[in-house]
């Protein structure tokens, strides 16, 4: 699920490959084929809410125009299914990751690959989160490790260790001072 910045819309990605848009009252507004024949694994809005990106197990990132539901771009770089997508609060960057050990960082405005973050994960990457200021990206996955990256140059800044199983969810607080992680080990940790 993703909620638009102004709270007026919710987007959901589903196992049938579909993408759905919902109003803030829970009314289904739009259904898109999304990723036909593949699982739609993640979705994220742009900061202004005028567009959104979906990620699929078909290795594609797709950019959609919200009002017309038009598919405006397909981003290709992954060799394996994508599990997560995140967008920086300033809208400059998009990150995607999945069933490989690398994280792709995209220039979100141009739809071009900016850099590949590698050398940190040892297994699938399940989740991503940008720090609200857009300077830091956290990634986590099946190896139970949380990695923090400097977005500007792709430097791995540190690894947070403490989960005994796969990390499946990450979220920064609005002020960026804390990071929450949820794991298959049945714990939520605050960092």
Coordinates of C-alpha atoms in Angstrom, one line a residue:
X1 CA 0.0 0.0 0.0
X2 CA 1.0 3.6 -0.6
X3 CA -0.8 6.8 0.6
X4 CA -0.4 10.0 -1.4
X5 CA 1.3 12.9 0.5
X6 CA -1.9 14.8 0.8
X7 CA -3.8 11.7 2.0
X8 CA -6.4 11.9 -0.7
X9 CA -5.5 8.6 -2.4
X10 CA -4.3 5.1 -1.6
X11 CA -2.7 2.7 -4.1
X12 CA -2.5 -1.0 -3.7
X13 CA -0.5 -3.6 -5.5
X14 CA -1.7 -7.2 -5.6
X15 CA -0.8 -10.8 -6.3
X16 CA -2.9 -10.8 -9.5
X17 CA -0.7 -8.1 -11.0
X18 CA -3.3 -5.4 -10.5
X19 CA -2.9 -1.9 -9.2
X20 CA -5.9 -0.3 -7.6
X21 CA -6.5 3.4 -6.6
X22 CA -8.8 4.1 -3.7
X23 CA -10.2 7.4 -2.3
X24 CA -9.5 8.4 1.2
X25 CA -13.0 7.2 2.1
X26 CA -12.1 3.7 0.8
X27 CA -14.0 3.9 -2.5
X28 CA -12.3 2.0 -5.3
X29 CA -11.6 4.6 -8.1
X30 CA -9.5 2.8 -10.6
X31 CA -8.2 -0.7 -11.5
X32 CA -5.2 -1.1 -13.7
X33 CA -3.8 -4.4 -15.2
X34 CA -0.5 -3.2 -13.8
X35 CA 1.8 -6.1 -14.3
X36 CA -0.1 -8.7 -16.3
X37 CA 1.0 -12.3 -15.6
X38 CA 3.2 -11.2 -12.7
X39 CA 2.7 -10.2 -9.1
X40 CA 2.6 -6.4 -8.5
X41 CA 4.8 -6.2 -5.5
X42 CA 5.0 -2.5 -4.6
X43 CA 3.7 0.9 -5.4
X44 CA 4.7 4.5 -4.4
X45 CA 3.3 8.0 -5.2
X46 CA 5.3 11.0 -6.3
X47 CA 5.5 13.7 -3.7
X48 CA 2.8 15.8 -5.5
X49 CA 0.6 12.7 -6.0
X50 CA 0.2 13.3 -9.8
X51 CA 2.0 10.1 -10.7
X52 CA 2.9 6.8 -9.1
X53 CA 5.4 3.9 -9.8
X54 CA 4.6 0.2 -9.5
X55 CA 7.1 -2.6 -9.2
X56 CA 6.5 -6.2 -10.3
X57 CA 7.9 -9.6 -10.2
X58 CA 8.2 -9.2 -14.0
X59 CA 11.4 -7.1 -13.3
X60 CA 9.8 -3.9 -14.4
X61 CA 9.2 -0.5 -12.8
X62 CA 6.2 1.2 -14.4
X63 CA 5.4 5.0 -14.2
X64 CA 1.7 5.9 -14.3
X65 CA -0.1 9.2 -14.6
X66 CA -2.7 9.3 -11.9
X67 CA -5.5 11.2 -13.5
X68 CA -5.5 9.4 -16.8
X69 CA -4.1 6.1 -15.6
X70 CA -1.7 6.2 -18.6
X71 CA 1.4 4.2 -18.5
X72 CA 4.1 6.8 -19.3
X73 CA 7.3 4.9 -18.8
X74 CA 8.8 1.4 -18.2
X75 CA 12.2 1.3 -16.4
X76 CA 14.4 -1.7 -17.0
X77 CA 17.6 -2.7 -15.2
X78 CA 16.7 -5.5 -12.9
X79 CA 17.6 -9.1 -13.9
X80 CA 15.3 -10.6 -11.2
X81 CA 11.8 -9.9 -9.8
X82 CA 11.4 -6.6 -7.9
X83 CA 10.0 -6.7 -4.3
X84 CA 10.2 -3.1 -3.2
X85 CA 10.2 0.5 -4.5
X86 CA 10.6 3.7 -2.6
X87 CA 10.7 7.4 -3.6
X88 CA 12.6 10.2 -1.8
X89 CA 10.6 12.9 -0.2
X90 CA 12.0 15.6 -2.5
X91 CA 11.0 13.4 -5.5
X92 CA 14.5 13.3 -7.0
X93 CA 15.2 9.6 -6.5
X94 CA 13.5 6.3 -6.8
X95 CA 15.0 3.1 -5.4
X96 CA 14.1 -0.5 -6.4
X97 CA 15.3 -3.8 -5.2
X98 CA 14.2 -7.5 -5.1
X99 CA 15.4 -11.0 -5.7
X100 CA 19.0 -10.0 -6.1
X101 CA 21.6 -8.4 -3.8
X102 CA 21.7 -5.0 -5.5
X103 CA 19.6 -1.9 -5.1
X104 CA 19.0 0.4 -8.1
X105 CA 18.8 4.1 -7.5
X106 CA 17.1 6.1 -10.3
X107 CA 16.8 9.7 -11.2
X108 CA 13.1 9.8 -10.8
X109 CA 12.4 12.9 -12.9
X110 CA 14.3 11.6 -15.9
X111 CA 13.6 7.9 -15.4
X112 CA 17.3 7.0 -15.8
X113 CA 19.4 4.7 -13.7
X114 CA 21.7 6.9 -11.5
X115 CA 23.7 4.2 -9.6
X116 CA 23.7 0.6 -8.4
X117 CA 24.3 -0.1 -4.7
X118 CA 26.0 -3.4 -4.3
X119 CA 28.4 -5.2 -2.0
X120 CA 26.2 -5.2 1.1
X121 CA 23.3 -7.6 0.9
X122 CA 23.8 -11.4 0.9
X123 CA 20.3 -12.3 -0.1
X124 CA 17.0 -10.9 -1.5
X125 CA 16.2 -7.3 -0.6
X126 CA 12.6 -7.0 0.6
X127 CA 12.1 -3.4 1.7
X128 CA 13.4 0.1 1.2
X129 CA 12.9 3.5 2.9
X130 CA 14.3 6.9 2.2
X131 CA 15.1 9.3 5.1
X132 CA 12.7 12.2 4.7
X133 CA 15.5 14.6 3.6
X134 CA 16.4 12.2 0.8
X135 CA 20.1 11.9 1.7
X136 CA 19.9 8.4 3.1
X137 CA 18.4 5.1 1.9
X138 CA 17.8 2.1 4.1
X139 CA 17.5 -1.4 2.6
X140 CA 16.8 -4.7 4.3
X141 CA 16.0 -8.2 3.4
X142 CA 16.2 -11.9 3.8
X143 CA 19.6 -11.8 5.5
X144 CA 18.2 -9.9 8.5
X145 CA 20.5 -7.0 8.0
X146 CA 19.6 -3.4 7.5
X147 CA 22.0 -1.3 5.4
X148 CA 22.1 2.4 5.3
X149 CA 23.5 4.1 2.1
X150 CA 24.4 7.7 1.3
X151 CA 22.2 8.4 -1.7
X152 CA 24.4 11.0 -3.4
X153 CA 27.4 8.8 -3.9
X154 CA 26.1 5.3 -3.1
X155 CA 28.4 4.7 -0.2
X156 CA 27.4 2.1 2.4
X157 CA 27.5 4.0 5.7
X158 CA 26.6 1.2 8.1
X159 CA 24.8 -2.1 8.8
X160 CA 22.3 -2.4 11.6
X161 CA 22.3 -5.9 13.1
X162 CA 19.8 -7.3 15.5
X163 CA 17.0 -9.2 13.8
X164 CA 17.1 -13.0 13.8
X165 CA 15.2 -13.4 10.5
X166 CA 14.2 -11.6 7.3
X167 CA 13.4 -7.9 7.6
X168 CA 10.2 -7.2 5.7
X169 CA 9.4 -3.5 6.5
X170 CA 11.2 -0.3 7.1
X171 CA 10.0 3.3 7.9
X172 CA 11.6 6.5 9.0
X173 CA 10.0 8.9 11.4
X174 CA 9.0 12.2 9.9
X175 CA 12.0 14.0 11.4
X176 CA 14.3 11.3 10.2
X177 CA 15.8 10.6 13.6
X178 CA 14.6 7.1 14.0
X179 CA 14.2 4.1 11.7
X180 CA 11.7 1.3 12.5
X181 CA 12.2 -2.2 11.1
X182 CA 9.7 -5.1 11.1
X183 CA 10.9 -8.7 10.9
X184 CA 9.7 -12.3 10.4
X185 CA 11.3 -12.9 13.8
X186 CA 8.1 -11.3 15.2
X187 CA 9.8 -8.1 16.4
X188 CA 9.7 -4.4 15.5
X189 CA 12.9 -2.5 16.4
X190 CA 13.6 1.2 16.6
X191 CA 17.0 2.4 15.6

